[in-house]
CSV table of C-alpha atoms in Angstrom, one decimal:
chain,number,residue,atom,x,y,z
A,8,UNK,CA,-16.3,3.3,-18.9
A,9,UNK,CA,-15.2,2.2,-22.7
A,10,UNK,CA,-11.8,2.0,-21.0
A,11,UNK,CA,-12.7,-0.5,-18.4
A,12,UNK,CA,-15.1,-2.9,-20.3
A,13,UNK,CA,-12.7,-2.6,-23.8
A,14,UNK,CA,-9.3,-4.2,-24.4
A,15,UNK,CA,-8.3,-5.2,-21.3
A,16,UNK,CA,-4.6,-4.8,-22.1
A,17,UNK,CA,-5.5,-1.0,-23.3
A,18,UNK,CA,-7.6,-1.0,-20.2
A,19,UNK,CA,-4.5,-2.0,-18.0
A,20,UNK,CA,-2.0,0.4,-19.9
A,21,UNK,CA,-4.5,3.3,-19.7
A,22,UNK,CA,-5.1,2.8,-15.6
A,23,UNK,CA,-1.9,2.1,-14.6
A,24,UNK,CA,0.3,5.0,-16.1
A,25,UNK,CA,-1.6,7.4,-14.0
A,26,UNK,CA,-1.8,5.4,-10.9
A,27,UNK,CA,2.7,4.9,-11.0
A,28,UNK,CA,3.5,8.2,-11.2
A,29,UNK,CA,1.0,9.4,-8.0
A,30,UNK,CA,2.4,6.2,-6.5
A,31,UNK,CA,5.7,6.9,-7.0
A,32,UNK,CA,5.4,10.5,-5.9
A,33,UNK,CA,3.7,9.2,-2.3
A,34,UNK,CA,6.5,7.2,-2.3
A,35,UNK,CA,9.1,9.4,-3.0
A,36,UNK,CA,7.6,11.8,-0.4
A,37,UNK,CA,7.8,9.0,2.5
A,38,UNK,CA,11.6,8.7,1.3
A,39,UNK,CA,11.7,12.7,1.8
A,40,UNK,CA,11.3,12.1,5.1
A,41,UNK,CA,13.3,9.4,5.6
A,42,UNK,CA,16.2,11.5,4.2
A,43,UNK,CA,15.7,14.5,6.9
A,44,UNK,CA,15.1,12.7,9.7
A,45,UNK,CA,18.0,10.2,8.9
A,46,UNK,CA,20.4,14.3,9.4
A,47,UNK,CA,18.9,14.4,13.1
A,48,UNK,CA,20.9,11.1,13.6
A,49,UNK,CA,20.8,6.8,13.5
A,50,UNK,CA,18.9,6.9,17.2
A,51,UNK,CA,15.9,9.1,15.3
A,52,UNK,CA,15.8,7.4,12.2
A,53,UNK,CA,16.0,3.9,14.0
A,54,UNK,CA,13.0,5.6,15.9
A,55,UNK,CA,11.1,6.2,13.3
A,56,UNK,CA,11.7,2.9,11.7
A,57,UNK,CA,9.9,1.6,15.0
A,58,UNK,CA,6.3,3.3,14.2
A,59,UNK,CA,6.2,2.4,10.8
A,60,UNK,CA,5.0,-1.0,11.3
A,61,UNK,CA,2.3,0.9,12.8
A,62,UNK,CA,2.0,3.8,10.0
A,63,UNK,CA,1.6,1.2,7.8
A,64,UNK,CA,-2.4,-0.3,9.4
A,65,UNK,CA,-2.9,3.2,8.3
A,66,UNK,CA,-1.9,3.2,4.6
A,67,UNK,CA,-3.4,-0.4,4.9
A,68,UNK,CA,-6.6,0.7,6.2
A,69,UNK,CA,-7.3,3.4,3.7
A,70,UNK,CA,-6.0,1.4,0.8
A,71,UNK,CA,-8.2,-1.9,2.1
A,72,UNK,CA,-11.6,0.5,2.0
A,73,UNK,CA,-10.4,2.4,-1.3
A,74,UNK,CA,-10.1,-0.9,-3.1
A,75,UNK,CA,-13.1,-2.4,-0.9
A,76,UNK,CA,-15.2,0.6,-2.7
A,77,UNK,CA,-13.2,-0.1,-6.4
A,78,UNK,CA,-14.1,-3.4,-6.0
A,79,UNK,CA,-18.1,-3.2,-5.4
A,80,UNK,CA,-18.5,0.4,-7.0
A,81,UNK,CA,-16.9,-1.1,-10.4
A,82,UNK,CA,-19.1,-3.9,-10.3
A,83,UNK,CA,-22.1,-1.9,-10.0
A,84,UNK,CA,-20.9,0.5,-12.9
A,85,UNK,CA,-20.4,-2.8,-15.7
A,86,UNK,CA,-23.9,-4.3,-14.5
A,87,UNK,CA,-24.8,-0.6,-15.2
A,88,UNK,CA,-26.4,0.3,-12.0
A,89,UNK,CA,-25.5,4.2,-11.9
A,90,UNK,CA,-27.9,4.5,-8.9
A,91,UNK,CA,-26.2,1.4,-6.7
A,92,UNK,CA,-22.5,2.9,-8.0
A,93,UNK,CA,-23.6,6.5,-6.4
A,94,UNK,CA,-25.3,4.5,-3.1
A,95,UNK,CA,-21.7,2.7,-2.7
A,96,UNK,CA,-20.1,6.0,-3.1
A,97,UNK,CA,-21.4,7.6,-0.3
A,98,UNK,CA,-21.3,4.3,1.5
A,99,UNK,CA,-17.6,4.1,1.4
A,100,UNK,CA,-17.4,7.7,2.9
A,101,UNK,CA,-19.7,7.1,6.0
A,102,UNK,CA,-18.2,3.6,7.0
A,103,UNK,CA,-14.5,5.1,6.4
A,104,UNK,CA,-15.0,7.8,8.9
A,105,UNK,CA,-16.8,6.1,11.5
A,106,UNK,CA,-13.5,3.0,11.4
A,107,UNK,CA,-11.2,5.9,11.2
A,108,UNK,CA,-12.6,7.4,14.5
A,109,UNK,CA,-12.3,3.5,16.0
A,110,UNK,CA,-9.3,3.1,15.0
A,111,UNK,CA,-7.6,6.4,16.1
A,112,UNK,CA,-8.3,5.4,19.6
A,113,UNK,CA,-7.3,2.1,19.3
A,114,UNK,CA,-3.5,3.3,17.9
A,115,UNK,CA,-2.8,5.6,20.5
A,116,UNK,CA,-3.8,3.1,23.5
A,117,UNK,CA,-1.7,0.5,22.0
A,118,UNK,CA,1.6,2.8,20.9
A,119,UNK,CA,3.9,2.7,23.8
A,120,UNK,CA,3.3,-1.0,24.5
A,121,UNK,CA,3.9,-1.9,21.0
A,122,UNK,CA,6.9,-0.1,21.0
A,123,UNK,CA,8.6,-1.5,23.9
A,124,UNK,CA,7.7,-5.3,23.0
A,125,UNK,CA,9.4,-4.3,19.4
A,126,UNK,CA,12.5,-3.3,21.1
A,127,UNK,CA,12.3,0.4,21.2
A,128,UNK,CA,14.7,0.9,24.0
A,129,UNK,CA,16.7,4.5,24.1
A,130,UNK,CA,14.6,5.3,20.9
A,131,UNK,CA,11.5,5.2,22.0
A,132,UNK,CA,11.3,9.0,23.1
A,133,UNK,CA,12.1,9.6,19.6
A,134,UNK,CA,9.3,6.8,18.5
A,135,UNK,CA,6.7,8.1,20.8
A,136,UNK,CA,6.9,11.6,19.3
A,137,UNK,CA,6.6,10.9,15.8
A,138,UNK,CA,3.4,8.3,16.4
A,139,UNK,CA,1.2,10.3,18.7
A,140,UNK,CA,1.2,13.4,15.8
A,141,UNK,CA,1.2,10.3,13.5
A,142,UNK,CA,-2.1,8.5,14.6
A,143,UNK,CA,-4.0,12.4,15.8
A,144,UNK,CA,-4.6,12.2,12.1
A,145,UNK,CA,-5.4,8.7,11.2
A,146,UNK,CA,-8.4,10.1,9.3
A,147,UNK,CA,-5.8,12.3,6.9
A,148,UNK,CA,-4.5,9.6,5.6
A,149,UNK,CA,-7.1,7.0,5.5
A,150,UNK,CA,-10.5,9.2,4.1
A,151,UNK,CA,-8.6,10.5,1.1
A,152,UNK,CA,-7.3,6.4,0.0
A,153,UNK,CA,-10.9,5.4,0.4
A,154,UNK,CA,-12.1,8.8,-2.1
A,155,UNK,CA,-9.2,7.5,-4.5
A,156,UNK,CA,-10.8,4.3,-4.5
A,157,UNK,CA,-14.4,6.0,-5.9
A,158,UNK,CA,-12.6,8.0,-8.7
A,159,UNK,CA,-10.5,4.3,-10.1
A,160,UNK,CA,-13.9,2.5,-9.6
A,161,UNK,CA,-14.8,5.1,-12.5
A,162,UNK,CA,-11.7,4.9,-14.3
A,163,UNK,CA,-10.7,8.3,-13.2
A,164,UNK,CA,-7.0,7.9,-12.2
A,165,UNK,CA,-5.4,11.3,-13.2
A,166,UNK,CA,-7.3,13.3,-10.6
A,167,UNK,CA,-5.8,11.1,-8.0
A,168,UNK,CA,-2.6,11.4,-9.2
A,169,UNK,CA,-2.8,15.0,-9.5
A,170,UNK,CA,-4.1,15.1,-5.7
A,171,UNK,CA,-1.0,13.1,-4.6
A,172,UNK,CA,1.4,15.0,-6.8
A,173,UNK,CA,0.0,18.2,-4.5
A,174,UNK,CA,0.5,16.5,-1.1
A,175,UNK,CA,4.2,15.2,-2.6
A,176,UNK,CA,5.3,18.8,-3.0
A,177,UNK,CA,4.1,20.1,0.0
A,178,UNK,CA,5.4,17.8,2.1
A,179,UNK,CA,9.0,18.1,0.7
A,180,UNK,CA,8.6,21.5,1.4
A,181,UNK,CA,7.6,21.3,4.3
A,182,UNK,CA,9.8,18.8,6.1
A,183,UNK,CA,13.4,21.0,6.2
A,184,UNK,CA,10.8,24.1,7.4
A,185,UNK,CA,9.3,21.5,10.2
A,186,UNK,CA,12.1,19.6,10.8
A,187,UNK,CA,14.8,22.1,11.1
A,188,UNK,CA,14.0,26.1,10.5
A,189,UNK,CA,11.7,25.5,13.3
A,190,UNK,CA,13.6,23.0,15.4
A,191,UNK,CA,10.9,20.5,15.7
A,192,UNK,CA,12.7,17.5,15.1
A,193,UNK,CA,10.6,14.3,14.2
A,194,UNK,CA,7.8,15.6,15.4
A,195,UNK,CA,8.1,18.6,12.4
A,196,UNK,CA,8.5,15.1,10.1
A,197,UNK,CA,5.1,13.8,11.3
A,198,UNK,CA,3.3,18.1,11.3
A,199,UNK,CA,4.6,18.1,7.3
A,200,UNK,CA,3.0,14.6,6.7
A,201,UNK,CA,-0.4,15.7,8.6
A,202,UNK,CA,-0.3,18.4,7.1
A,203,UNK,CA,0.5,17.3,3.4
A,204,UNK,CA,-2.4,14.7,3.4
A,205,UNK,CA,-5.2,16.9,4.8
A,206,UNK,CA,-4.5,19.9,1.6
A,207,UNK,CA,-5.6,16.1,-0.6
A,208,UNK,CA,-8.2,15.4,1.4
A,209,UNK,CA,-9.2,19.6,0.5
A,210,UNK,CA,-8.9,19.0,-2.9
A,211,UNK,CA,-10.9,15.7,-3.2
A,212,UNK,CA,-13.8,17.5,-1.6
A,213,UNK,CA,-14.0,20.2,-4.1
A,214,UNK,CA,-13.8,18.0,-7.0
A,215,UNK,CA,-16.7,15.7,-5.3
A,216,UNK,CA,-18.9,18.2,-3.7
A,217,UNK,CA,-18.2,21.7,-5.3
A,218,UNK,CA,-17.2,21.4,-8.9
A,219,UNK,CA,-19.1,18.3,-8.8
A,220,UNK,CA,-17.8,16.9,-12.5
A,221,UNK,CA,-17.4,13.7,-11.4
A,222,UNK,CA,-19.1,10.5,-12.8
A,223,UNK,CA,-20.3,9.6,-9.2
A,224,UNK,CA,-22.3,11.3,-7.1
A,225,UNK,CA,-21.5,11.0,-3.4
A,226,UNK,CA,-24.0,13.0,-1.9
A,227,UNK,CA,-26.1,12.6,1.0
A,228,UNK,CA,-29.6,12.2,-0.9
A,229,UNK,CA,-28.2,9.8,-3.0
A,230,UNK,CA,-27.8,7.3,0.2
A,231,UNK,CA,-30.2,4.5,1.2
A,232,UNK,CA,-28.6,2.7,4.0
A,233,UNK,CA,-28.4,-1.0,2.6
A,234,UNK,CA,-26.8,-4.1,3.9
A,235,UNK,CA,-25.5,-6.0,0.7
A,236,UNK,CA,-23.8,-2.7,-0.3
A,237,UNK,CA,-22.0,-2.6,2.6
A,238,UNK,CA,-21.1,-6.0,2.7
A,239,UNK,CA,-19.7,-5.4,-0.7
A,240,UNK,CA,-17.4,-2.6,0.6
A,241,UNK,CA,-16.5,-4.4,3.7
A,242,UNK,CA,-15.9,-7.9,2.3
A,243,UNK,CA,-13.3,-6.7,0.0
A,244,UNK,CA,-11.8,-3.7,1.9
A,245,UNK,CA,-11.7,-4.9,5.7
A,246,UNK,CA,-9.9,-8.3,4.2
A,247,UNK,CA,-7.4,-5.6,2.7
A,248,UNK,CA,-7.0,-3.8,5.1
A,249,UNK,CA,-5.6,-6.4,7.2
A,250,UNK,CA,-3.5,-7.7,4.7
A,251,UNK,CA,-1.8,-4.5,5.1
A,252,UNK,CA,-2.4,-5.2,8.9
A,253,UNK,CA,-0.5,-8.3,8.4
A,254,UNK,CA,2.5,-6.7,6.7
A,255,UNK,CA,2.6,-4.0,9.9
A,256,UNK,CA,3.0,-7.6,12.3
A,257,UNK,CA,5.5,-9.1,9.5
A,258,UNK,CA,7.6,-5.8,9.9
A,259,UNK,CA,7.0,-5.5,13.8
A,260,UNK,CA,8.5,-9.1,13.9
A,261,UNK,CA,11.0,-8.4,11.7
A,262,UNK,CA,12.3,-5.8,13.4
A,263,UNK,CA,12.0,-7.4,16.7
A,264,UNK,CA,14.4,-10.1,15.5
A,265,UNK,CA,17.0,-8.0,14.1
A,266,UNK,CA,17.0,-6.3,17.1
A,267,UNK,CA,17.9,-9.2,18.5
A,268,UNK,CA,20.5,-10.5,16.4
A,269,UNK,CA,21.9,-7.2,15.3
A,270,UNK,CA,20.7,-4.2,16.9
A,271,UNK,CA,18.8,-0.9,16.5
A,272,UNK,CA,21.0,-0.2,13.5
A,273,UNK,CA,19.7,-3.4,11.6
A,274,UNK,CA,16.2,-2.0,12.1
A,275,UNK,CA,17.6,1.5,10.8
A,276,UNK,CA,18.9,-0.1,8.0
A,277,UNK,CA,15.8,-2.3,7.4
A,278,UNK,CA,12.9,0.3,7.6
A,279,UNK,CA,15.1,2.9,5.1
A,280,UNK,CA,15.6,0.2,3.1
A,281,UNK,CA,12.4,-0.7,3.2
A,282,UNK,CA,11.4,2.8,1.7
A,283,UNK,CA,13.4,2.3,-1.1
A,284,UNK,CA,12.0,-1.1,-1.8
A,285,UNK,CA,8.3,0.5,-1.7
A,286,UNK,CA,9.3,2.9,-4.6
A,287,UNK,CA,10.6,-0.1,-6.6
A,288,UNK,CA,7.2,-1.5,-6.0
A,289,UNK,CA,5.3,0.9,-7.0
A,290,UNK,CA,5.1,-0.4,-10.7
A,291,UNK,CA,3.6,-3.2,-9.6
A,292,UNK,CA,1.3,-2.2,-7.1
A,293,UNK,CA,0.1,0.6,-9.6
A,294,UNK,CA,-0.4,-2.3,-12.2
A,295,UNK,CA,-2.1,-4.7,-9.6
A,296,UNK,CA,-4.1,-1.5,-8.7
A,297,UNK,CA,-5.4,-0.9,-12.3
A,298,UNK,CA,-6.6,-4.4,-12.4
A,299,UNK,CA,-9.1,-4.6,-9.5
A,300,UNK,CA,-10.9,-1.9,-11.3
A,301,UNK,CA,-10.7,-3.7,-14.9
A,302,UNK,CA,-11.4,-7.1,-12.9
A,303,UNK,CA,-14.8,-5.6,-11.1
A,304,UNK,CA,-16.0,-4.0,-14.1
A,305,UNK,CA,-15.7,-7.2,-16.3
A,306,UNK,CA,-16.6,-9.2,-14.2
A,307,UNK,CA,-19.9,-7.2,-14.0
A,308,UNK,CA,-20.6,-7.3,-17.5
A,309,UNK,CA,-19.8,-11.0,-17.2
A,310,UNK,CA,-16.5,-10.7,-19.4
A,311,UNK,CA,-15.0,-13.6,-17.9
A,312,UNK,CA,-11.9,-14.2,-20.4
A,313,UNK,CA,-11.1,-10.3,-20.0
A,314,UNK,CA,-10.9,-11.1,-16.7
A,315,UNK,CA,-8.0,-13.9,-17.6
A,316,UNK,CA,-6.4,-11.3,-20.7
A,317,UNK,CA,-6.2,-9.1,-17.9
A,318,UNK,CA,-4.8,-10.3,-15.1
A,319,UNK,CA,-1.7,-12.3,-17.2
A,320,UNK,CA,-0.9,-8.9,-19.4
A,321,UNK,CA,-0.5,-7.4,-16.2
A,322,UNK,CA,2.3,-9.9,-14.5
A,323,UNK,CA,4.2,-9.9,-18.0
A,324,UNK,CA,3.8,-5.8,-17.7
A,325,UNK,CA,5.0,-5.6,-13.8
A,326,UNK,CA,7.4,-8.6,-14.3
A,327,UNK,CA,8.9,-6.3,-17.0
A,328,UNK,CA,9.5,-3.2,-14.5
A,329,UNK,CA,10.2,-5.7,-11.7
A,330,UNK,CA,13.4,-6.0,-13.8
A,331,UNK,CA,14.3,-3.2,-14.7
A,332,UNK,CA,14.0,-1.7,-11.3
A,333,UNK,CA,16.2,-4.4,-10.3
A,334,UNK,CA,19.3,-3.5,-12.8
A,335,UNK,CA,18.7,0.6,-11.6
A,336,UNK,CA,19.2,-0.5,-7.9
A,337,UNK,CA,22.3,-3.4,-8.5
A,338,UNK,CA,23.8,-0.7,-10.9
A,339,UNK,CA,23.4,2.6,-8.3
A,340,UNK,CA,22.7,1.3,-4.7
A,341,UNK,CA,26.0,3.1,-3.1
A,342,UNK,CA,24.4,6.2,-4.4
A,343,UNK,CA,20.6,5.5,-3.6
A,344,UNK,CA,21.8,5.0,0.0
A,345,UNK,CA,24.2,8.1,0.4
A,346,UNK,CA,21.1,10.4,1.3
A,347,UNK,CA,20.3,8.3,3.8
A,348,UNK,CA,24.0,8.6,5.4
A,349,UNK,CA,25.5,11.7,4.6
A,350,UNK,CA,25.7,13.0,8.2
A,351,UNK,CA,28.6,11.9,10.3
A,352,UNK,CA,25.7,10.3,12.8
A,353,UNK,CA,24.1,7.8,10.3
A,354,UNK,CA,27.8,7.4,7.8
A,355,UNK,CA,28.0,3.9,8.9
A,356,UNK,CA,24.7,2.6,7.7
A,357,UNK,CA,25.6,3.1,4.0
A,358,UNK,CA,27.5,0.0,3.3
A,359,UNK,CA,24.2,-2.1,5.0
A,360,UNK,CA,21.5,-0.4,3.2
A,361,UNK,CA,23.4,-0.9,0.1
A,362,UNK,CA,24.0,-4.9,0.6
A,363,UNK,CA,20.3,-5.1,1.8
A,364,UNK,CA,19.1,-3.0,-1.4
A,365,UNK,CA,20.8,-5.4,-4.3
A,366,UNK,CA,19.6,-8.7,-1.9
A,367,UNK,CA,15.8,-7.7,-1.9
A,368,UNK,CA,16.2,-7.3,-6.2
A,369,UNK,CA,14.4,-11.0,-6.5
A,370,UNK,CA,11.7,-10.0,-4.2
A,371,UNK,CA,10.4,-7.3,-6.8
A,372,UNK,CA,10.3,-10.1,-9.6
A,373,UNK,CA,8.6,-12.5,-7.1
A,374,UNK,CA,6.5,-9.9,-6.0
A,375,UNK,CA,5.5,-8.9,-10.1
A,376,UNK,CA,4.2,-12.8,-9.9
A,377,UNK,CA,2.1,-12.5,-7.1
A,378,UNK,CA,0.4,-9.3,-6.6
A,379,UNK,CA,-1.5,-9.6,-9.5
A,380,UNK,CA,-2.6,-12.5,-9.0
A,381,UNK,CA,-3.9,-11.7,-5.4
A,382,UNK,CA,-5.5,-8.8,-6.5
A,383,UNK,CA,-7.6,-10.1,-8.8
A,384,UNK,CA,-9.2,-11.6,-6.2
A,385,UNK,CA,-9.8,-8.2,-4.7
A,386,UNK,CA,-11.7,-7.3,-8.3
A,387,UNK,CA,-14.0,-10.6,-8.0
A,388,UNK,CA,-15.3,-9.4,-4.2
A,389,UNK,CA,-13.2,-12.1,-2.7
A,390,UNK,CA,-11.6,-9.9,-0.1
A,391,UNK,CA,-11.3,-13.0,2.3
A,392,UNK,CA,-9.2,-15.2,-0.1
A,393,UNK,CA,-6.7,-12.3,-1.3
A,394,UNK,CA,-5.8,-11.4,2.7
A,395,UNK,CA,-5.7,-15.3,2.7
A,396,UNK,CA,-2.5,-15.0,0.7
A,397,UNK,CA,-1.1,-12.4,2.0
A,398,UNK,CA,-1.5,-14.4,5.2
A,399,UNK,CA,0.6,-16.9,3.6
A,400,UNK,CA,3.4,-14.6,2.2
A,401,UNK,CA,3.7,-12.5,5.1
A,402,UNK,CA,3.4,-14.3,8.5
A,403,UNK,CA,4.1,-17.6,7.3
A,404,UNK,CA,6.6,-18.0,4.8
A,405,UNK,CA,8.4,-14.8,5.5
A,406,UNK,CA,8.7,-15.1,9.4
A,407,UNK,CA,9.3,-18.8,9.6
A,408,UNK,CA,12.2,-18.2,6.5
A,409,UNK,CA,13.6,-15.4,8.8
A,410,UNK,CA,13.5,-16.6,11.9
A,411,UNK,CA,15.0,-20.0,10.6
A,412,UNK,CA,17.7,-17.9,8.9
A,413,UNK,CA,18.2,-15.4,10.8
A,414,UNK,CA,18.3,-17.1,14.5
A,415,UNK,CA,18.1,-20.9,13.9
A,416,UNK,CA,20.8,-20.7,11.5
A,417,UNK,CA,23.0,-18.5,13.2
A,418,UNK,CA,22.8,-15.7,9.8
A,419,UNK,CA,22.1,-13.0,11.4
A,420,UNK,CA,20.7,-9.9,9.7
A,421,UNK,CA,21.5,-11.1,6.5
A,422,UNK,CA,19.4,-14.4,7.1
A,423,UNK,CA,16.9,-12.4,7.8
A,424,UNK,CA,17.0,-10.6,4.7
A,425,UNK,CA,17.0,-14.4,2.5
A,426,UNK,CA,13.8,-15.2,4.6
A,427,UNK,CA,11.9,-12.3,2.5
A,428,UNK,CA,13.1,-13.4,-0.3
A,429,UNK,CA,12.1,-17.2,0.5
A,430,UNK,CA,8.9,-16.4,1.3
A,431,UNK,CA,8.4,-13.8,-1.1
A,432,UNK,CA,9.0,-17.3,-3.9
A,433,UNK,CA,6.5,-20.0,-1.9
A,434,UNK,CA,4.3,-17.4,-2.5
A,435,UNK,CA,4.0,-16.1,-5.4
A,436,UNK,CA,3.9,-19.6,-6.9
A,437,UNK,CA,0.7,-20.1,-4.6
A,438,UNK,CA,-1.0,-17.3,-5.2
A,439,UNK,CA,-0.7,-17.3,-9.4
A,440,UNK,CA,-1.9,-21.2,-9.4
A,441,UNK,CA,-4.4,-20.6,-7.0
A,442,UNK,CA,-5.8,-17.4,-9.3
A,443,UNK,CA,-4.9,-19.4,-12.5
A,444,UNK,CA,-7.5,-22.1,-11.6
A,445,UNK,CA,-10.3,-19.6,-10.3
A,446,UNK,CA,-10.2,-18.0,-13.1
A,447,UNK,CA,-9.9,-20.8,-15.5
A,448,UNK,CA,-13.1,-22.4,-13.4
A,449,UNK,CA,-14.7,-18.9,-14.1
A,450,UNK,CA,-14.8,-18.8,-17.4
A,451,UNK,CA,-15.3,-22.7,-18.1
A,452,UNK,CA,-18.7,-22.8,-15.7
A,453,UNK,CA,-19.1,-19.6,-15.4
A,454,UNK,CA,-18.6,-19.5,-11.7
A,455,UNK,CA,-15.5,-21.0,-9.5
């Protein structure tokens, strides 16, 4: 608690360190995957590359009600109502498994349809096998983001990272085993994943409810149904959530026109790419992550220019790693991409991940610009205005930049590419005046 309401830029520092190294290990166990599926052949890894527009309402989903409960819980903690911090707790819990239950449902009904209007074709058998084992577990992936959101609300980061360091390892183990010893293919891909997730979601449970050593208390007796909590959780975190929602239907269009003007290949080389591009922003979204708590918590205690010290340490801080992931992937992409296309099968991706790897570098400096500056948003319990942005970034200025590229233009796949990186720059210079001014109006009248 001294950590959150103290210097923000210790604050920041303090959060974030934890948070990129459990970020990059989830991160690095997604690329796992991607590297033994992509030795079964282009077709499955093209496959795969279809449901991950769909994988990804997941991540967003538990990520949307983790920082929907970081948001409100942290709030509660600087006004310094323990009692309303434990309600939310237990809140966050009860409404996560009841929308994980809804949305479960929902996934499956809609998986084959989705996949043939994104262009699926020949790879859908491969498509349909990974998602159905995929979306059986929705509740694995998304109850565990929404406990990780409860232990940052308190400033307790390690723990997390420690949890996702145990579902890394496992699942690298597990994927050859799955995927190969056993001869189940894709479907071994998506078992290791399930299976990875559910030993965090183990772990999390002990520390909460059997050790019980943490600062909140998310047990039963300590819940009083209550509207305005609820609200609080759902007004940052279903906003979130479909931001995340929104990238899924940027990547399903995405990959619906480079299907179109360059094949099942392009997508291939997109959604692998893509996983490499999520490791390089993992800085920043670990950064942007450490803020909502500092943000909520401050903004509690009615710190308003902590709020501004804050957010602007934290773009000079991921604009700093933006770059120098940027000079790692222009100085080694030929030998990033060679796990992804060291089988005779998938050889003739390399040289297309590679020239899609060094033209993405501005979109992680862009992307250091913007993030924060959404996510502060998320910190101040205006859920509605950060998925507002992302709105923007994602099915406005990225699509239309694409599509123009891409189709209009005659650029192909490579158009496509530019479009990101157009839109990614609209936005980001949106979304930090946008937050510049709220926060200036903050702490001038003391409300925007």
């Amino acid at each position: 608690m001294e950590i959150l309401l103290g210097d923000p830029k210790a604050a920041i520092r303090s959060l974030s360190g934890p948070l990129v190294v459990s970020m990059l290990i989830t991160s690095i166990y997604n690329l796992v995957d991607g590297i033994w599926v992509a030795g079964l052949g282009a077709d499955a890894l093209a496959g795969v590359g279809f449901v991950i527009p769909l994988f990804l309402v997941l991540i967003g989903l538990g990520n949307g009600l983790g920082g929907g409960a970081t948001a409100a819980i942290s709030r509660y903690i600087g006004e310094g109502n323990k009692a309303k911090a434990d309600n939310g707790a237990v809140h966050s819990i009860i409404l996560t498994i009841i929308i994980s239950i809804i949305v479960t449902v929902l996934l499956l009904l809609v998986l084959d349809p989705v996949l043939t209007i994104m262009g699926a074709a020949h790879t859908l058998p491969y498509a349909h096998e990974y998602g159905v084992i995929m979306f059986m577990g929705t509740i694995l992936f998304v109850l565990p983001n929404a406990m990780y959101g409860i232990l940052r609300a308190e400033g307790d980061v390690k723990r997390t990272m420690y949890a996702m360091i145990l579902s890394a390892v496992l699942n690298i183990i597990l994927d050859p085993i799955l995927i190969y010893v056993l001869g189940l293919g894709v479907a071994g891909a998506a078992l290791a994943t399930l299976i990875s997730t559910g030993s965090v979601l183990l772990v999390l449970y002990y520390w909460m409810f059997v050790k019980k050593d943490t600062y909140l208390n998310p047990y039963l007796f300590n819940f009083k149904f209550s509207r305005r909590i609820s609200l609080d959780i759902l007004g940052v975190g279903i906003p979130a959530s479909l931001e995340m929602i929104m990238t899924a239907t940027f990547a399903a269009f995405f990959s619906a026109i480079l299907a179109i003007v360059a094949g099942t290949d392009a997508v291939a080389v997109y959604s692998t790419g893509w996983r490499v591009v999520n490791i390089g922003m993992m800085p920043t979204v670990a950064i942007s992550t450490a803020l909502v708590s500092v943000v909520g918590a401050n903004f509690g205690a009615r710190r308003y220019e902590n709020i501004r010290i804050a957010q602007r340490y934290s773009i000079l801080l991921a604009v700093a790693c933006a770059v120098v992931v940027g000079v790692l992937i222009y100085l080694f992409a030929p030998q990033i991409v060679y796990v992804f296309s060291y089988s005779d099968n998938s050889a003739h991706l390399a040289a297309p991940m590679a020239a899609f790897l060094v033209t993405m570098i501005p979109y992680f400096i862009f992307s250091a610009i913007g993030a924060p500056a959404t996510l502060t948003f998320q910190g101040l319990g205006k859920g509605l205005t950060a998925m507002v942005q992302t709105v923007f970034r994602q099915l406005i200025f990225s699509i239309i930049f694409s599509y123009l590229f891409a189709i209009t233009l005659g650029l192909g796949e490579h158009g496509a590419w530019w479009g990101i990186i157009a839109g990614s720059l609209f936005a980001c210079m949106l979304t930090f005046a946008w937050s510049n001014w709220y926060v200036g109006r903050l702490i001038k009248y003391g409300q925007a």
